[in-house]
């Protein structure tokens, strides 16, 4: 049985993109970000393909534990750190690096005896105002952390809020805040996400933290992965399951929101928001039917989308459809659905059959 919707994960593209990171940030170590099931690509398979990374980063403890239980031995940093003693003990047990971004976490480190010391990244809020200790508290935090027996190597981290906008001055401001807050501290630092790596070389520092670019996608508001020398890792495919002819004025799909401007053939693709195709993709968003750009019409349903076959009246049931992939950038689908490629990739559902190819 051929599955209706398949996500093809090109592992060679993944290693190509890692090589691209190394080329661009040639003096930095690479912490490959594989949180949220590796941006929807499958965390374990991606971790194995990216074994050459200097470290991995995940958001949550349970993601890191899953990696360890699958036998992944790379360094792993947990971006949200721990929020109680039990979680903290797991960091020691599973040999995980913790990002410490709240004073309460420093208290937990002080109070708990661990089976072995753990590596800590002190995260500084340089202006994003989401997570991180206040810049003026860094010297005091550092002094306390240095004295804690449960802490081995200490490093410094911050996160950029607007690096995806090449015109924003916030990135340089954050860099200045970070430098001032950490002046006089001897430690490795990490600042850059994908947008920092590609757009802001002054943010590279000792460690870079690429996420989206590893998957072949541009982090910039109006950029394309291919223009950055990246190769798209995921392509989503399906096929036509119905072709019908309707008359001028016939309404198509839920809400009768789209009407045929003339007598015309309409195809139904077996892929909808229940597979992760964005429901907000507007009529006119292109999908490739038989390799030909074909506009979708009406509303995206849970299991299907309808397409306008006027350009290819010979299309038949069973014909191949590419929802996104090399010839249909996921960035374009995201724009059509007024979202970002990150969300589209993370939203591919369990129902989709994943195929890993090298
Ligand atoms: C998700 C994340 C990254 C990776 O960001 P991209 O934009 O996908 O490169 C880096 N650092 C932190 C702290 C993150 O949360």
Coordinates of C-alpha atoms and ligand atoms in Angstrom, one line a residue:
X1 CA 0.0 0.0 0.0
X2 CA 1.4 3.4 -1.0
X3 CA 0.8 5.9 1.9
X4 CA -1.2 8.9 0.8
X5 CA 1.2 11.5 2.1
X6 CA 4.9 11.0 2.4
X7 CA 7.6 13.2 3.9
X8 CA 10.9 12.5 2.2
X9 CA 13.8 13.5 4.4
X10 CA 17.0 13.9 2.5
X11 CA 19.8 13.2 4.9
X12 CA 22.5 14.1 2.4
X13 CA 21.0 17.6 2.3
X14 CA 21.1 17.7 6.1
X15 CA 24.9 17.0 6.1
X16 CA 25.4 19.5 3.2
X17 CA 23.7 22.2 5.3
X18 CA 25.9 21.4 8.3
X19 CA 28.9 21.7 6.1
X20 CA 27.5 25.1 5.0
X21 CA 27.3 26.2 8.6
X22 CA 30.9 25.2 9.1
X23 CA 32.0 27.1 6.0
X24 CA 30.2 30.3 7.0
X25 CA 31.1 30.2 10.7
X26 CA 34.5 28.6 10.2
X27 CA 35.9 29.5 13.6
X28 CA 32.9 28.4 15.7
X29 CA 31.8 25.1 17.1
X30 CA 28.4 24.0 16.0
X31 CA 25.5 23.1 18.3
X32 CA 22.9 21.7 16.0
X33 CA 19.4 22.5 17.2
X34 CA 17.1 19.5 16.9
X35 CA 14.3 20.5 19.3
X36 CA 10.6 19.8 18.5
X37 CA 11.4 16.5 16.8
X38 CA 14.1 18.2 14.8
X39 CA 11.7 20.8 13.4
X40 CA 9.3 18.0 12.5
X41 CA 12.0 15.9 10.6
X42 CA 12.4 13.1 13.2
X43 CA 14.8 13.8 16.0
X44 CA 16.7 10.5 16.2
X45 CA 17.3 10.1 12.5
X46 CA 18.4 13.7 12.3
X47 CA 20.7 13.3 15.3
X48 CA 22.3 10.2 13.7
X49 CA 22.8 12.1 10.4
X50 CA 24.3 15.1 12.2
X51 CA 26.6 13.1 14.5
X52 CA 29.5 15.3 13.3
X53 CA 28.0 18.3 15.1
X54 CA 30.0 19.4 18.2
X55 CA 26.9 19.3 20.3
X56 CA 23.1 19.1 20.0
X57 CA 20.5 21.5 21.5
X58 CA 17.0 20.6 22.5
X59 CA 14.4 22.6 24.3
X60 CA 13.3 20.2 26.9
X61 CA 14.8 17.6 29.2
X62 CA 12.7 14.7 27.9
X63 CA 14.0 15.3 24.4
X64 CA 17.5 15.0 25.7
X65 CA 16.7 11.8 27.6
X66 CA 15.1 10.3 24.5
X67 CA 18.4 11.0 22.6
X68 CA 20.5 9.4 25.4
X69 CA 18.2 6.4 25.6
X70 CA 18.7 5.9 21.8
X71 CA 22.4 5.8 22.3
X72 CA 23.3 9.3 21.2
X73 CA 26.6 10.2 22.9
X74 CA 27.2 13.8 21.6
X75 CA 27.1 16.7 24.1
X76 CA 23.5 17.8 24.5
X77 CA 22.4 21.2 25.8
X78 CA 18.9 21.6 27.1
X79 CA 17.8 25.2 26.3
X80 CA 15.1 25.4 29.0
X81 CA 17.3 23.9 31.6
X82 CA 15.6 22.4 34.7
X83 CA 12.9 23.7 37.1
X84 CA 13.1 21.4 40.0
X85 CA 15.6 19.1 41.9
X86 CA 14.4 15.9 40.2
X87 CA 15.0 17.4 36.7
X88 CA 18.4 18.7 37.9
X89 CA 19.4 15.2 39.0
X90 CA 18.6 13.9 35.6
X91 CA 21.1 16.4 34.0
X92 CA 23.8 14.8 36.0
X93 CA 22.5 11.3 35.4
X94 CA 22.3 11.7 31.6
X95 CA 25.3 13.9 31.3
X96 CA 23.5 16.9 29.9
X97 CA 24.4 20.6 29.7
X98 CA 22.0 22.9 31.3
X99 CA 21.0 26.4 30.2
X100 CA 20.5 28.5 33.4
X101 CA 18.3 31.5 32.7
X102 CA 16.6 32.1 36.0
X103 CA 18.0 32.9 39.5
X104 CA 15.8 30.1 40.9
X105 CA 17.9 27.6 38.9
X106 CA 21.1 28.9 40.5
X107 CA 19.4 28.3 43.9
X108 CA 18.6 24.7 42.9
X109 CA 22.2 24.1 41.8
X110 CA 23.4 25.5 45.2
X111 CA 21.0 23.3 47.2
X112 CA 21.4 20.0 45.4
X113 CA 24.3 17.5 45.6
X114 CA 24.7 15.8 42.2
X115 CA 26.2 12.5 41.4
X116 CA 28.6 14.3 39.1
X117 CA 29.0 18.0 38.2
X118 CA 27.2 19.3 35.1
X119 CA 28.1 21.8 32.5
X120 CA 26.2 25.1 32.6
X121 CA 25.4 27.8 30.1
X122 CA 24.5 31.0 31.8
X123 CA 21.9 32.7 29.6
X124 CA 21.8 36.4 29.6
X125 CA 18.8 38.5 28.6
X126 CA 20.5 40.9 26.1
X127 CA 17.2 42.5 25.0
X128 CA 14.8 39.8 23.9
X129 CA 13.1 39.8 27.3
X130 CA 12.0 36.2 27.2
X131 CA 14.6 34.2 29.0
X132 CA 17.9 35.0 30.6
X133 CA 19.3 36.7 33.7
X134 CA 19.4 40.5 33.7
X135 CA 22.8 41.8 32.3
X136 CA 23.6 43.8 35.4
X137 CA 23.4 40.6 37.5
X138 CA 25.9 38.6 35.4
X139 CA 29.0 39.2 37.5
X140 CA 27.1 38.2 40.7
X141 CA 25.6 35.1 39.1
X142 CA 28.9 34.1 37.7
X143 CA 30.6 34.4 41.1
X144 CA 28.0 32.2 42.7
X145 CA 28.1 29.6 39.9
X146 CA 31.9 29.3 40.0
X147 CA 31.7 28.3 43.6
X148 CA 29.1 25.6 43.2
X149 CA 30.7 22.1 43.3
X150 CA 27.9 20.6 41.1
X151 CA 28.9 22.9 38.2
X152 CA 31.9 21.9 36.0
X153 CA 32.4 24.0 32.8
X154 CA 30.7 27.3 32.7
X155 CA 29.8 29.1 29.5
X156 CA 27.8 32.2 28.4
X157 CA 24.8 32.4 26.0
X158 CA 22.3 34.8 24.7
X159 CA 19.6 34.7 22.0
X160 CA 18.8 37.2 19.3
X161 CA 15.3 38.6 18.8
X162 CA 15.5 40.2 15.4
X163 CA 18.4 38.8 13.5
X164 CA 16.0 37.6 10.8
X165 CA 15.5 41.3 9.9
X166 CA 18.7 42.5 8.2
X167 CA 17.6 46.1 8.7
X168 CA 16.9 45.9 12.5
X169 CA 19.4 47.6 14.8
X170 CA 18.4 45.4 17.7
X171 CA 21.1 42.7 16.9
X172 CA 24.0 45.1 17.3
X173 CA 22.4 46.5 20.4
X174 CA 22.0 43.0 21.9
X175 CA 25.6 42.3 21.0
X176 CA 26.8 45.4 22.8
X177 CA 24.7 44.6 25.9
X178 CA 26.1 41.0 25.9
X179 CA 29.7 42.2 25.6
X180 CA 29.3 44.8 28.4
X181 CA 27.6 42.3 30.7
X182 CA 30.3 39.6 30.2
X183 CA 33.4 41.9 30.1
X184 CA 36.2 40.4 32.1
X185 CA 34.8 36.9 32.2
X186 CA 36.9 34.2 30.6
X187 CA 34.5 31.6 29.1
X188 CA 33.2 30.3 25.8
X189 CA 30.2 32.2 24.4
X190 CA 27.2 31.4 22.1
X191 CA 25.0 34.0 20.4
X192 CA 24.0 33.2 16.8
X193 CA 21.0 31.3 15.6
X194 CA 20.6 30.6 11.9
X195 CA 19.9 34.3 11.1
X196 CA 22.9 35.4 13.1
X197 CA 25.1 32.8 11.3
X198 CA 23.9 34.0 7.8
X199 CA 23.4 37.7 8.4
X200 CA 25.6 38.8 11.3
X201 CA 29.2 37.5 11.3
X202 CA 30.0 39.5 14.3
X203 CA 27.7 37.3 16.3
X204 CA 29.5 34.0 15.5
X205 CA 31.7 33.7 18.7
X206 CA 32.8 30.3 20.0
X207 CA 29.6 28.4 19.4
X208 CA 26.8 28.9 16.8
X209 CA 23.3 27.4 17.2
X210 CA 21.8 26.7 13.8
X211 CA 18.3 25.3 13.6
X212 CA 16.2 26.2 10.6
X213 CA 19.1 26.5 8.2
X214 CA 20.1 22.9 8.8
X215 CA 16.8 21.9 7.4
X216 CA 17.5 24.0 4.2
X217 CA 15.3 26.9 5.0
X218 CA 16.1 30.6 5.2
X219 CA 15.5 32.2 8.6
X220 CA 15.0 35.6 6.9
X221 CA 11.6 37.3 6.6
X222 CA 11.7 37.2 2.8
X223 CA 14.6 34.9 2.0
X224 CA 15.1 31.6 0.3
X225 CA 17.2 28.7 1.5
X226 CA 18.6 28.1 -2.0
X227 CA 20.0 31.7 -2.1
X228 CA 22.0 30.9 1.0
X229 CA 23.5 27.7 -0.6
X230 CA 21.2 25.5 1.5
X231 CA 19.4 22.3 0.3
X232 CA 15.8 21.7 1.4
X233 CA 15.7 18.6 3.6
X234 CA 12.0 17.7 3.6
X235 CA 9.7 17.3 0.7
X236 CA 6.0 16.5 1.1
X237 CA 4.3 14.4 -1.6
X238 CA 0.9 13.1 -2.3
X239 CA -1.3 12.3 -5.3
X240 CA -4.6 13.1 -7.0
X241 CA -7.5 11.0 -5.7
X242 CA -10.2 12.6 -7.8
X243 CA -10.6 14.6 -11.0
X244 CA -14.0 16.1 -11.8
X245 CA -15.5 18.6 -14.1
X246 CA -17.7 21.4 -12.8
X247 CA -19.7 24.1 -14.4
X248 CA -19.3 27.9 -14.3
X249 CA -20.7 29.1 -11.0
X250 CA -20.3 25.8 -9.1
X251 CA -19.1 26.3 -5.6
X252 CA -16.1 24.2 -4.4
X253 CA -15.5 23.0 -0.9
X254 CA -16.4 24.1 2.6
X255 CA -18.3 27.4 2.9
X256 CA -18.7 27.5 -0.8
X257 CA -16.0 30.1 -0.7
X258 CA -14.7 29.6 -4.3
X259 CA -16.8 29.4 -7.5
X260 CA -15.8 28.2 -10.9
X261 CA -15.3 31.1 -13.2
X262 CA -16.0 28.8 -16.2
X263 CA -16.5 25.1 -16.9
X264 CA -13.4 23.5 -15.6
X265 CA -11.6 20.4 -14.3
X266 CA -10.8 20.2 -10.6
X267 CA -8.5 17.8 -8.9
X268 CA -8.5 16.6 -5.3
X269 CA -5.2 16.0 -3.6
X270 CA -5.0 13.6 -0.7
X271 CA -3.3 16.0 1.8
X272 CA -4.9 18.5 4.2
X273 CA -4.4 20.2 7.5
X274 CA -4.7 16.8 9.2
X275 CA -1.3 16.0 7.6
X276 CA 0.1 19.4 8.4
X277 CA -0.6 21.3 5.2
X278 CA -1.5 24.8 6.5
X279 CA -5.3 25.5 6.6
X280 CA -4.7 29.2 6.0
X281 CA -3.0 28.7 2.6
X282 CA -5.0 31.0 0.4
X283 CA -6.5 30.1 -3.0
X284 CA -3.7 30.5 -5.6
X285 CA -1.1 28.9 -3.4
X286 CA 0.9 26.7 -5.8
X287 CA 1.4 22.9 -5.5
X288 CA 3.2 20.9 -8.1
X289 CA 0.9 18.4 -10.0
X290 CA 2.9 16.3 -12.4
X291 CA 5.7 18.8 -11.9
X292 CA 3.5 21.7 -13.1
X293 CA 2.7 24.6 -10.7
X294 CA -1.0 24.3 -10.0
X295 CA -3.0 26.7 -7.9
X296 CA -5.1 25.4 -5.0
X297 CA -8.6 26.7 -4.7
X298 CA -11.3 26.9 -2.0
X299 CA -10.5 26.0 1.6
X300 CA -7.9 23.5 2.7
X301 CA -9.8 20.5 4.4
X302 CA -8.6 18.1 7.0
X303 CA -7.7 15.4 4.4
X304 CA -7.7 17.2 1.1
X305 CA -7.1 20.3 -1.0
X306 CA -8.7 21.1 -4.3
X307 CA -6.6 22.3 -7.3
X308 CA -7.3 24.0 -10.5
X309 CA -6.5 21.7 -13.4
X310 CA -7.3 24.1 -16.2
X311 CA -3.6 24.1 -17.2
X312 CA -3.5 20.3 -17.4
X313 CA -6.9 18.9 -18.3
X314 CA -5.3 15.5 -18.9
X315 CA -4.3 15.0 -15.2
X316 CA -5.7 11.8 -13.7
X317 CA -6.3 10.0 -10.5
X318 CA -2.9 8.8 -9.1
X319 CA -0.8 11.6 -10.6
X320 CA 2.0 12.8 -8.3
X321 CA 1.7 16.0 -6.3
X322 CA 4.5 17.8 -4.5
X323 CA 3.2 20.1 -1.7
X324 CA 6.6 21.5 -0.9
X325 CA 10.2 20.5 -1.8
X326 CA 13.0 21.5 -4.1
X327 CA 10.8 22.9 -6.8
X328 CA 8.2 24.4 -4.4
X329 CA 10.0 26.2 -1.5
X330 CA 8.3 25.8 1.9
X331 CA 9.1 29.5 2.4
X332 CA 6.5 30.3 -0.3
X333 CA 3.9 28.1 1.3
X334 CA 4.5 29.8 4.6
X335 CA 4.0 33.2 3.0
X336 CA 0.8 32.1 1.4
X337 CA -0.5 31.0 4.8
X338 CA 0.8 34.1 6.6
X339 CA 3.0 32.0 8.8
X340 CA 6.7 31.0 9.0
X341 CA 8.4 27.9 7.6
X342 CA 9.3 26.9 11.1
X343 CA 5.6 26.4 12.0
X344 CA 4.9 24.5 8.8
X345 CA 7.7 22.0 9.3
X346 CA 6.9 21.5 13.0
X347 CA 3.2 20.8 12.1
X348 CA 3.6 17.8 9.9
X349 CA 1.5 15.2 11.7
X350 CA 1.8 11.6 12.7
X351 CA -0.4 10.5 9.9
X352 CA 2.4 11.3 7.4
X353 CA 4.7 8.4 6.4
X354 CA 8.4 9.4 6.8
X355 CA 11.0 8.1 4.4
X356 CA 14.7 8.7 5.0
X357 CA 16.9 8.9 2.0
X358 CA 20.6 9.4 1.6
Ligands
LIG1 C1 15.4 27.4 18.5 C2 16.6 28.1 18.9 C3 17.8 28.3 18.1 C4 17.7 27.9 16.6 O1 17.1 29.0 15.9 P1 17.0 29.0 14.3 O2 16.3 30.3 14.0 O3 16.1 27.8 14.0 O4 18.3 28.8 13.8 C5 18.9 28.8 18.7 N1 19.0 29.1 20.0 C6 17.9 29.0 20.8 C7 18.0 29.5 22.2 C8 16.7 28.5 20.3 O5 15.6 28.5 21.1

